[in-house]
mmCIF file of C-alpha atoms and ligand atoms in Angstrom:
data_model
loop_
_atom_site.group_PDB
_atom_site.id
_atom_site.type_symbol
_atom_site.label_atom_id
_atom_site.label_comp_id
_atom_site.label_asym_id
_atom_site.label_seq_id
_atom_site.Cartn_x
_atom_site.Cartn_y
_atom_site.Cartn_z
ATOM 1 C CA UNK A 30 -20.857 31.147 -13.128
ATOM 2 C CA UNK A 31 -21.136 28.085 -14.898
ATOM 3 C CA UNK A 32 -22.526 24.913 -13.443
ATOM 4 C CA UNK A 33 -19.582 22.704 -15.341
ATOM 5 C CA UNK A 34 -16.739 23.273 -12.862
ATOM 6 C CA UNK A 35 -13.419 24.914 -14.393
ATOM 7 C CA UNK A 36 -10.911 22.827 -13.428
ATOM 8 C CA UNK A 37 -7.167 24.305 -13.458
ATOM 9 C CA UNK A 38 -4.679 20.693 -13.300
ATOM 10 C CA UNK A 39 -0.681 20.969 -12.774
ATOM 11 C CA UNK A 40 1.497 18.200 -12.575
ATOM 12 C CA UNK A 41 -0.339 16.231 -15.117
ATOM 13 C CA UNK A 42 2.700 14.050 -16.362
ATOM 14 C CA UNK A 43 3.702 12.443 -12.772
ATOM 15 C CA UNK A 44 2.560 9.476 -11.262
ATOM 16 C CA UNK A 45 -0.448 10.502 -9.430
ATOM 17 C CA UNK A 46 -1.122 13.579 -12.455
ATOM 18 C CA UNK A 47 -1.375 10.939 -15.167
ATOM 19 C CA UNK A 48 -3.944 8.685 -13.366
ATOM 20 C CA UNK A 49 -6.063 11.614 -13.245
ATOM 21 C CA UNK A 50 -5.426 13.538 -16.182
ATOM 22 C CA UNK A 51 -7.004 10.085 -18.027
ATOM 23 C CA UNK A 52 -10.229 10.556 -16.107
ATOM 24 C CA UNK A 53 -10.631 14.437 -16.353
ATOM 25 C CA UNK A 54 -10.359 14.129 -20.300
ATOM 26 C CA UNK A 55 -13.198 11.829 -20.189
ATOM 27 C CA UNK A 56 -15.025 14.296 -18.100
ATOM 28 C CA UNK A 57 -13.792 17.261 -20.011
ATOM 29 C CA UNK A 58 -15.381 15.336 -23.606
ATOM 30 C CA UNK A 59 -18.436 14.934 -22.165
ATOM 31 C CA UNK A 60 -18.888 18.234 -20.740
ATOM 32 C CA UNK A 61 -18.699 17.347 -17.314
ATOM 33 C CA UNK A 62 -16.204 19.984 -16.178
ATOM 34 C CA UNK A 63 -14.114 22.373 -18.029
ATOM 35 C CA UNK A 64 -10.128 21.531 -17.833
ATOM 36 C CA UNK A 65 -7.393 24.005 -18.492
ATOM 37 C CA UNK A 66 -3.950 22.313 -17.863
ATOM 38 C CA UNK A 67 -1.638 24.175 -16.435
ATOM 39 C CA UNK A 68 2.385 23.741 -17.602
ATOM 40 C CA UNK A 69 5.738 25.066 -17.342
ATOM 41 C CA UNK A 70 7.908 25.926 -20.444
ATOM 42 C CA UNK A 71 9.538 22.782 -21.322
ATOM 43 C CA UNK A 72 6.638 20.361 -20.023
ATOM 44 C CA UNK A 73 5.671 17.444 -22.150
ATOM 45 C CA UNK A 74 2.564 18.832 -23.288
ATOM 46 C CA UNK A 75 2.149 15.913 -25.798
ATOM 47 C CA UNK A 76 -0.167 14.141 -23.303
ATOM 48 C CA UNK A 77 -2.698 16.955 -23.724
ATOM 49 C CA UNK A 78 -5.699 16.383 -26.707
ATOM 50 C CA UNK A 79 -6.271 19.293 -29.081
ATOM 51 C CA UNK A 80 -9.917 20.226 -27.745
ATOM 52 C CA UNK A 81 -8.205 21.217 -23.844
ATOM 53 C CA UNK A 82 -6.409 24.747 -23.247
ATOM 54 C CA UNK A 83 -2.866 24.693 -21.927
ATOM 55 C CA UNK A 84 -1.964 27.843 -19.983
ATOM 56 C CA UNK A 85 2.015 28.799 -19.658
ATOM 57 C CA UNK A 86 3.206 29.276 -16.220
ATOM 58 C CA UNK A 87 6.403 30.207 -14.944
ATOM 59 C CA UNK A 88 7.173 29.514 -11.142
ATOM 60 C CA UNK A 89 9.739 31.652 -9.908
ATOM 61 C CA UNK A 90 9.618 35.752 -8.600
ATOM 62 C CA UNK A 91 9.646 36.641 -12.126
ATOM 63 C CA UNK A 92 6.653 35.081 -13.408
ATOM 64 C CA UNK A 93 3.508 36.359 -11.411
ATOM 65 C CA UNK A 94 1.716 38.202 -14.371
ATOM 66 C CA UNK A 95 2.175 35.444 -16.148
ATOM 67 C CA UNK A 96 0.544 32.917 -13.581
ATOM 68 C CA UNK A 97 -2.566 35.493 -12.672
ATOM 69 C CA UNK A 98 -3.671 35.230 -16.333
ATOM 70 C CA UNK A 99 -3.191 31.560 -16.038
ATOM 71 C CA UNK A 100 -5.504 31.307 -13.429
ATOM 72 C CA UNK A 101 -7.949 33.376 -14.552
ATOM 73 C CA UNK A 102 -11.449 31.793 -14.246
ATOM 74 C CA UNK A 103 -10.046 28.764 -12.303
ATOM 75 C CA UNK A 104 -12.889 27.445 -10.093
ATOM 76 C CA UNK A 105 -10.774 24.390 -8.647
ATOM 77 C CA UNK A 106 -6.908 24.374 -9.244
ATOM 78 C CA UNK A 107 -5.686 20.846 -8.942
ATOM 79 C CA UNK A 108 -1.677 20.103 -8.042
ATOM 80 C CA UNK A 109 -0.153 16.985 -7.957
ATOM 81 C CA UNK A 110 3.038 18.340 -8.321
ATOM 82 C CA UNK A 111 5.906 15.808 -7.256
ATOM 83 C CA UNK A 112 8.448 16.349 -3.905
ATOM 84 C CA UNK A 113 10.437 18.789 -6.035
ATOM 85 C CA UNK A 114 7.877 21.416 -7.272
ATOM 86 C CA UNK A 115 6.198 21.097 -3.898
ATOM 87 C CA UNK A 116 7.443 24.726 -2.469
ATOM 88 C CA UNK A 117 6.902 26.368 -6.116
ATOM 89 C CA UNK A 118 2.974 26.324 -5.316
ATOM 90 C CA UNK A 119 3.463 29.402 -3.596
ATOM 91 C CA UNK A 120 3.799 31.025 -6.696
ATOM 92 C CA UNK A 121 0.461 29.722 -7.960
ATOM 93 C CA UNK A 122 -1.170 30.613 -4.590
ATOM 94 C CA UNK A 123 0.224 34.441 -4.969
ATOM 95 C CA UNK A 124 -1.414 34.380 -8.686
ATOM 96 C CA UNK A 125 -4.810 33.293 -6.728
ATOM 97 C CA UNK A 126 -4.752 35.325 -4.234
ATOM 98 C CA UNK A 127 -7.807 37.907 -4.142
ATOM 99 C CA UNK A 128 -9.414 35.165 -7.051
ATOM 100 C CA UNK A 129 -13.217 35.989 -7.273
ATOM 101 C CA UNK A 130 -13.666 32.623 -9.144
ATOM 102 C CA UNK A 131 -11.461 30.066 -7.007
ATOM 103 C CA UNK A 132 -13.668 27.576 -5.069
ATOM 104 C CA UNK A 133 -10.520 25.562 -3.888
ATOM 105 C CA UNK A 134 -7.244 24.636 -4.027
ATOM 106 C CA UNK A 135 -5.888 20.997 -4.114
ATOM 107 C CA UNK A 136 -2.544 21.715 -3.282
ATOM 108 C CA UNK A 137 -0.267 18.364 -3.799
ATOM 109 C CA UNK A 138 -0.197 16.222 -0.634
ATOM 110 C CA UNK A 139 -1.762 12.581 -1.176
ATOM 111 C CA UNK A 140 0.065 11.252 1.948
ATOM 112 C CA UNK A 141 -1.243 10.102 5.507
ATOM 113 C CA UNK A 142 -2.727 11.965 8.347
ATOM 114 C CA UNK A 143 0.651 13.587 9.944
ATOM 115 C CA UNK A 144 0.766 14.864 13.348
ATOM 116 C CA UNK A 145 2.955 17.996 14.089
ATOM 117 C CA UNK A 146 4.364 15.408 16.520
ATOM 118 C CA UNK A 147 5.963 12.824 13.996
ATOM 119 C CA UNK A 148 6.825 15.200 11.631
ATOM 120 C CA UNK A 149 9.826 16.162 14.321
ATOM 121 C CA UNK A 150 11.606 13.033 13.083
ATOM 122 C CA UNK A 151 14.597 14.287 10.904
ATOM 123 C CA UNK A 152 13.432 11.897 8.088
ATOM 124 C CA UNK A 153 10.251 13.199 8.018
ATOM 125 C CA UNK A 154 11.015 16.873 8.033
ATOM 126 C CA UNK A 155 11.078 17.406 4.877
ATOM 127 C CA UNK A 156 7.334 16.981 4.610
ATOM 128 C CA UNK A 157 6.609 20.141 6.562
ATOM 129 C CA UNK A 158 6.773 21.725 3.601
ATOM 130 C CA UNK A 159 3.227 20.281 2.754
ATOM 131 C CA UNK A 160 1.679 21.687 5.701
ATOM 132 C CA UNK A 161 3.636 24.870 5.104
ATOM 133 C CA UNK A 162 1.847 25.462 1.966
ATOM 134 C CA UNK A 163 -1.775 24.785 3.306
ATOM 135 C CA UNK A 164 -0.433 27.560 6.262
ATOM 136 C CA UNK A 165 0.368 29.744 3.508
ATOM 137 C CA UNK A 166 -3.161 28.918 1.333
ATOM 138 C CA UNK A 167 -4.592 30.073 5.130
ATOM 139 C CA UNK A 168 -2.242 33.460 5.203
ATOM 140 C CA UNK A 169 -3.911 34.448 1.888
ATOM 141 C CA UNK A 170 -7.455 33.849 2.795
ATOM 142 C CA UNK A 171 -7.722 30.575 -0.242
ATOM 143 C CA UNK A 172 -10.224 27.768 0.746
ATOM 144 C CA UNK A 173 -8.661 24.497 0.036
ATOM 145 C CA UNK A 174 -9.001 20.597 0.563
ATOM 146 C CA UNK A 175 -6.942 18.140 1.566
ATOM 147 C CA UNK A 176 -6.449 14.942 0.203
ATOM 148 C CA UNK A 177 -4.937 12.279 2.172
ATOM 149 C CA UNK A 178 -4.122 8.694 1.123
ATOM 150 C CA UNK A 179 -2.837 5.268 1.910
ATOM 151 C CA UNK A 180 0.356 4.346 0.945
ATOM 152 C CA UNK A 181 0.636 4.170 -2.777
ATOM 153 C CA UNK A 182 0.301 0.287 -4.326
ATOM 154 C CA UNK A 183 3.969 0.621 -5.382
ATOM 155 C CA UNK A 184 5.133 1.802 -2.608
ATOM 156 C CA UNK A 185 4.036 -1.349 -0.600
ATOM 157 C CA UNK A 186 4.541 -3.729 -2.996
ATOM 158 C CA UNK A 187 7.711 -2.684 -4.644
ATOM 159 C CA UNK A 188 9.424 -0.838 -2.165
ATOM 160 C CA UNK A 189 8.332 -2.514 1.017
ATOM 161 C CA UNK A 190 6.209 0.513 2.649
ATOM 162 C CA UNK A 191 4.672 -1.877 5.060
ATOM 163 C CA UNK A 192 7.196 -4.705 5.088
ATOM 164 C CA UNK A 193 5.895 -6.736 2.467
ATOM 165 C CA UNK A 194 8.667 -9.373 0.974
ATOM 166 C CA UNK A 195 6.527 -10.493 -1.955
ATOM 167 C CA UNK A 196 9.595 -12.886 -3.316
ATOM 168 C CA UNK A 197 10.973 -13.854 -0.271
ATOM 169 C CA UNK A 198 7.824 -14.508 1.626
ATOM 170 C CA UNK A 199 8.118 -12.595 4.573
ATOM 171 C CA UNK A 200 6.027 -9.695 6.391
ATOM 172 C CA UNK A 201 7.149 -7.300 9.069
ATOM 173 C CA UNK A 202 4.948 -7.292 12.090
ATOM 174 C CA UNK A 203 5.224 -4.167 14.207
ATOM 175 C CA UNK A 204 3.556 -3.431 17.651
ATOM 176 C CA UNK A 205 -0.544 -4.768 17.071
ATOM 177 C CA UNK A 206 -0.150 -4.364 12.615
ATOM 178 C CA UNK A 207 -1.202 -8.244 13.237
ATOM 179 C CA UNK A 208 -4.714 -7.238 13.883
ATOM 180 C CA UNK A 209 -4.480 -3.430 12.852
ATOM 181 C CA UNK A 210 -5.328 -2.525 9.214
ATOM 182 C CA UNK A 211 -2.941 -0.650 7.355
ATOM 183 C CA UNK A 212 -4.345 1.858 4.512
ATOM 184 C CA UNK A 213 -3.050 1.497 0.439
ATOM 185 C CA UNK A 214 -4.288 3.686 -1.850
ATOM 186 C CA UNK A 215 -4.120 2.237 -5.445
ATOM 187 C CA UNK A 216 -3.292 5.209 -8.375
ATOM 188 C CA UNK A 217 -5.812 3.846 -10.810
ATOM 189 C CA UNK A 218 -8.260 4.505 -7.523
ATOM 190 C CA UNK A 219 -7.252 7.801 -6.921
ATOM 191 C CA UNK A 220 -7.283 8.922 -10.254
ATOM 192 C CA UNK A 221 -10.634 7.922 -10.199
ATOM 193 C CA UNK A 222 -12.110 8.691 -7.436
ATOM 194 C CA UNK A 223 -10.674 12.173 -7.167
ATOM 195 C CA UNK A 224 -11.763 13.261 -10.946
ATOM 196 C CA UNK A 225 -15.647 12.136 -9.473
ATOM 197 C CA UNK A 226 -14.827 14.354 -6.500
ATOM 198 C CA UNK A 227 -14.143 17.274 -8.858
ATOM 199 C CA UNK A 228 -17.344 17.040 -10.592
ATOM 200 C CA UNK A 229 -18.665 18.724 -7.252
ATOM 201 C CA UNK A 230 -15.920 21.234 -6.221
ATOM 202 C CA UNK A 231 -18.696 22.921 -3.718
ATOM 203 C CA UNK A 232 -18.392 19.909 -1.792
ATOM 204 C CA UNK A 233 -14.633 19.786 -1.337
ATOM 205 C CA UNK A 234 -14.445 23.274 0.423
ATOM 206 C CA UNK A 235 -12.014 23.311 3.233
ATOM 207 C CA UNK A 236 -12.528 19.560 3.762
ATOM 208 C CA UNK A 237 -9.657 16.949 4.351
ATOM 209 C CA UNK A 238 -10.687 13.972 2.252
ATOM 210 C CA UNK A 239 -9.698 10.693 3.137
ATOM 211 C CA UNK A 240 -8.977 8.442 -0.470
ATOM 212 C CA UNK A 241 -7.817 4.700 -0.137
ATOM 213 C CA UNK A 242 -9.139 1.462 -1.399
ATOM 214 C CA UNK A 243 -7.789 -1.430 0.798
ATOM 215 C CA UNK A 244 -7.318 -1.403 4.424
ATOM 216 C CA UNK A 245 -5.601 -5.055 4.801
ATOM 217 C CA UNK A 246 -4.384 -6.349 8.458
ATOM 218 C CA UNK A 247 -1.281 -7.909 9.011
ATOM 219 C CA UNK A 248 -2.597 -11.100 9.004
ATOM 220 C CA UNK A 249 -4.012 -10.498 5.446
ATOM 221 C CA UNK A 250 -1.010 -9.449 4.045
ATOM 222 C CA UNK A 251 0.485 -12.831 5.409
ATOM 223 C CA UNK A 252 -2.599 -14.637 4.002
ATOM 224 C CA UNK A 253 -1.804 -13.522 0.425
ATOM 225 C CA UNK A 254 1.888 -13.740 0.205
ATOM 226 C CA UNK A 255 1.317 -17.547 1.518
ATOM 227 C CA UNK A 256 -0.880 -18.098 -1.389
ATOM 228 C CA UNK A 257 1.472 -16.120 -4.034
ATOM 229 C CA UNK A 258 4.069 -18.332 -2.542
ATOM 230 C CA UNK A 259 1.920 -21.482 -3.362
ATOM 231 C CA UNK A 260 1.150 -22.558 0.046
ATOM 232 C CA UNK A 261 4.574 -21.903 1.697
ATOM 233 C CA UNK A 262 4.199 -20.789 5.081
ATOM 234 C CA UNK A 263 5.099 -16.948 5.586
ATOM 235 C CA UNK A 264 7.704 -15.870 7.527
ATOM 236 C CA UNK A 265 6.802 -13.264 10.171
ATOM 237 C CA UNK A 266 10.185 -11.128 11.220
ATOM 238 C CA UNK A 267 9.361 -8.491 13.963
ATOM 239 C CA UNK A 268 10.201 -5.203 13.365
ATOM 240 C CA UNK A 269 12.127 -3.718 16.260
ATOM 241 C CA UNK A 270 11.735 -0.473 18.311
ATOM 242 C CA UNK A 271 15.373 -0.064 17.544
ATOM 243 C CA UNK A 272 15.409 -0.427 13.879
ATOM 244 C CA UNK A 273 11.886 1.512 14.271
ATOM 245 C CA UNK A 274 14.195 4.478 15.809
ATOM 246 C CA UNK A 275 17.300 4.285 13.604
ATOM 247 C CA UNK A 276 14.712 4.461 10.580
ATOM 248 C CA UNK A 277 12.593 7.503 11.495
ATOM 249 C CA UNK A 278 16.020 9.295 11.371
ATOM 250 C CA UNK A 279 17.251 7.896 8.459
ATOM 251 C CA UNK A 280 16.405 9.379 4.610
ATOM 252 C CA UNK A 281 12.866 9.731 3.628
ATOM 253 C CA UNK A 282 11.709 6.363 2.034
ATOM 254 C CA UNK A 283 12.895 4.782 4.837
ATOM 255 C CA UNK A 284 11.642 7.012 7.983
ATOM 256 C CA UNK A 285 8.237 7.508 5.733
ATOM 257 C CA UNK A 286 8.125 3.727 5.862
ATOM 258 C CA UNK A 287 8.538 3.419 9.377
ATOM 259 C CA UNK A 288 6.225 5.579 10.635
ATOM 260 C CA UNK A 289 3.597 4.330 8.656
ATOM 261 C CA UNK A 290 4.360 0.840 10.614
ATOM 262 C CA UNK A 291 4.232 2.319 13.763
ATOM 263 C CA UNK A 292 0.933 4.091 12.809
ATOM 264 C CA UNK A 293 -0.395 0.836 11.682
ATOM 265 C CA UNK A 294 1.100 -0.960 14.403
ATOM 266 C CA UNK A 295 -0.800 1.670 16.698
ATOM 267 C CA UNK A 296 -4.093 1.801 14.817
ATOM 268 C CA UNK A 297 -3.508 5.427 14.466
ATOM 269 C CA UNK A 298 -4.047 6.697 10.614
ATOM 270 C CA UNK A 299 -6.853 9.037 12.045
ATOM 271 C CA UNK A 300 -10.088 9.237 10.157
ATOM 272 C CA UNK A 301 -10.735 6.647 7.681
ATOM 273 C CA UNK A 302 -14.221 8.298 6.414
ATOM 274 C CA UNK A 303 -13.634 7.711 2.315
ATOM 275 C CA UNK A 304 -16.288 9.569 0.638
ATOM 276 C CA UNK A 305 -18.672 6.936 -1.801
ATOM 277 C CA UNK A 306 -17.164 6.722 -4.962
ATOM 278 C CA UNK A 307 -19.747 5.193 -7.662
ATOM 279 C CA UNK A 308 -18.774 3.357 -10.576
ATOM 280 C CA UNK A 309 -15.280 1.938 -9.115
ATOM 281 C CA UNK A 310 -14.440 -1.745 -8.781
ATOM 282 C CA UNK A 311 -11.217 -2.905 -6.724
ATOM 283 C CA UNK A 312 -9.561 -5.677 -7.834
ATOM 284 C CA UNK A 313 -8.669 -7.740 -5.175
ATOM 285 C CA UNK A 314 -5.490 -7.479 -2.671
ATOM 286 C CA UNK A 315 -4.061 -10.902 -4.167
ATOM 287 C CA UNK A 316 -4.362 -9.278 -7.975
ATOM 288 C CA UNK A 317 -2.954 -6.386 -7.465
ATOM 289 C CA UNK A 318 0.140 -7.500 -4.941
ATOM 290 C CA UNK A 319 0.635 -10.656 -7.975
ATOM 291 C CA UNK A 320 0.805 -7.415 -10.564
ATOM 292 C CA UNK A 321 4.273 -6.788 -8.218
ATOM 293 C CA UNK A 322 5.756 -10.526 -8.261
HETATM 294 N N1 NAP B 409 1.369 8.123 -0.677
HETATM 295 C C1 NAP B 409 2.160 7.938 -1.389
HETATM 296 O O1 NAP B 409 2.479 6.531 -1.145
HETATM 297 C C2 NAP B 409 2.932 8.759 -2.064
HETATM 298 C C3 NAP B 409 3.908 8.076 -3.162
HETATM 299 C C4 NAP B 409 4.090 9.141 -4.220
HETATM 300 C C5 NAP B 409 3.864 10.102 -3.842
HETATM 301 N N2 NAP B 409 2.843 11.049 -3.113
HETATM 302 C C6 NAP B 409 2.921 12.114 -2.930
HETATM 303 O O2 NAP B 409 1.961 12.575 -4.103
HETATM 304 C C7 NAP B 409 2.177 13.850 -5.006
HETATM 305 C C8 NAP B 409 2.341 13.629 -6.299
HETATM 306 O O3 NAP B 409 3.951 12.808 -6.817
HETATM 307 P P1 NAP B 409 4.256 11.824 -8.057
HETATM 308 O O4 NAP B 409 5.260 10.621 -7.521
HETATM 309 O O5 NAP B 409 2.816 11.544 -8.845
HETATM 310 O O6 NAP B 409 5.086 12.894 -8.164
HETATM 311 P P2 NAP B 409 5.981 12.998 -9.492
HETATM 312 O O7 NAP B 409 5.605 11.521 -10.485
HETATM 313 O O8 NAP B 409 7.351 13.293 -9.382
HETATM 314 O O9 NAP B 409 5.503 14.063 -10.978
HETATM 315 C C9 NAP B 409 6.023 15.033 -11.236
HETATM 316 C C10 NAP B 409 5.109 15.931 -11.988
HETATM 317 O O10 NAP B 409 5.285 17.382 -10.985
HETATM 318 C C11 NAP B 409 5.576 18.467 -11.990
HETATM 319 N N3 NAP B 409 6.749 19.056 -11.657
HETATM 320 C C12 NAP B 409 8.253 18.268 -11.091
HETATM 321 N N4 NAP B 409 8.776 19.385 -10.730
HETATM 322 C C13 NAP B 409 8.477 20.271 -10.529
HETATM 323 C C14 NAP B 409 8.658 22.108 -10.011
HETATM 324 N N5 NAP B 409 9.908 21.925 -9.811
HETATM 325 N N6 NAP B 409 7.360 22.644 -10.305
HETATM 326 C C15 NAP B 409 6.585 22.316 -10.843
HETATM 327 N N7 NAP B 409 6.236 21.321 -11.260
HETATM 328 C C16 NAP B 409 7.038 20.380 -11.328
HETATM 329 C C17 NAP B 409 6.066 18.043 -12.905
HETATM 330 O O11 NAP B 409 5.902 18.467 -14.129
HETATM 331 P P3 NAP B 409 6.660 19.162 -15.635
HETATM 332 O O12 NAP B 409 6.148 17.893 -16.688
HETATM 333 O O13 NAP B 409 6.411 20.335 -15.763
HETATM 334 O O14 NAP B 409 8.049 18.200 -15.231
HETATM 335 C C18 NAP B 409 5.123 16.277 -13.322
HETATM 336 O O15 NAP B 409 3.903 16.925 -13.803
HETATM 337 C C19 NAP B 409 3.543 14.184 -4.270
HETATM 338 O O16 NAP B 409 2.927 14.721 -3.126
HETATM 339 C C20 NAP B 409 3.740 12.983 -2.984
HETATM 340 O O17 NAP B 409 4.143 13.421 -1.974
HETATM 341 C C21 NAP B 409 2.479 10.077 -2.336
#
């Protein structure tokens, strides 16, 4: 087997995918990895340079032979498919079953460490598909790597995942979130750090890895809001237990946001061990937040 990791990649055109793609193309060009793009009929391949191999896949029950050829020789398969594509990762797993080269499959997760109990909430049930994929990998005896993250920066500052209203200068507080740490993963960091980890696939096998680059307390958010709003006092809003219960039963965006606030308030995010990522300098949280003002 070559010492240059052979990395298959699907989902390269999405939010997470694009940021990983840029870094992986660099690693490919400098000979640190061999990148192979897997794409569907109709995927935008104009993002892929000429010197990167592209293989067609078909994510339905008629695609087995095509997919089998597409995954030939892969040592890693990284999937960053969006929500619509999560279930269809099963077709890739079918194609990989029995692979002699695969070291690890990295399914599209990039979310929080959820417990079985938490996923019982109506609004969160749809996330169980991620767990189903991991169970399917186990059933097919394939190694895998879970990449867990904080809330993405856009989810925090544009969609108020943690109850932060930049323009309204308001911060929701739930339980003990004033003092506890939240977790934020900026997309550029995710792309950079994940691509670094892919240089050493042997170290990823059957691991769960946490990738987040900010862990502010509620008070940190309040301080930043006050600065951004020219010293004007930030309003603290108490997010109520009643609202929390209602939001958990609501659509997935509101439910995830509610559940994240509870994890924050209870200091219940789980493992916080982020691997050392060489060469990355995050901007300050204030600078990150200002991008969304
Ligand atoms: N932690 C957070 O705050 C957070 C926030 C958002 C998302 N996430 C997670 O991050 C992961 C990636 O999400 P994203 O927002 O980057 O996704 P996205 O932008 O919606 O990504 C779309 C990508 O998925 C592919 N895709 C779409 N439908 C597909 C299908 N039916 N079959 C196969 N491929 C399909 C697309 O490929 P084509 O080019 O072929 O269309 C495209 O490359 C997901 O697991 C999501 O749950 C986490």
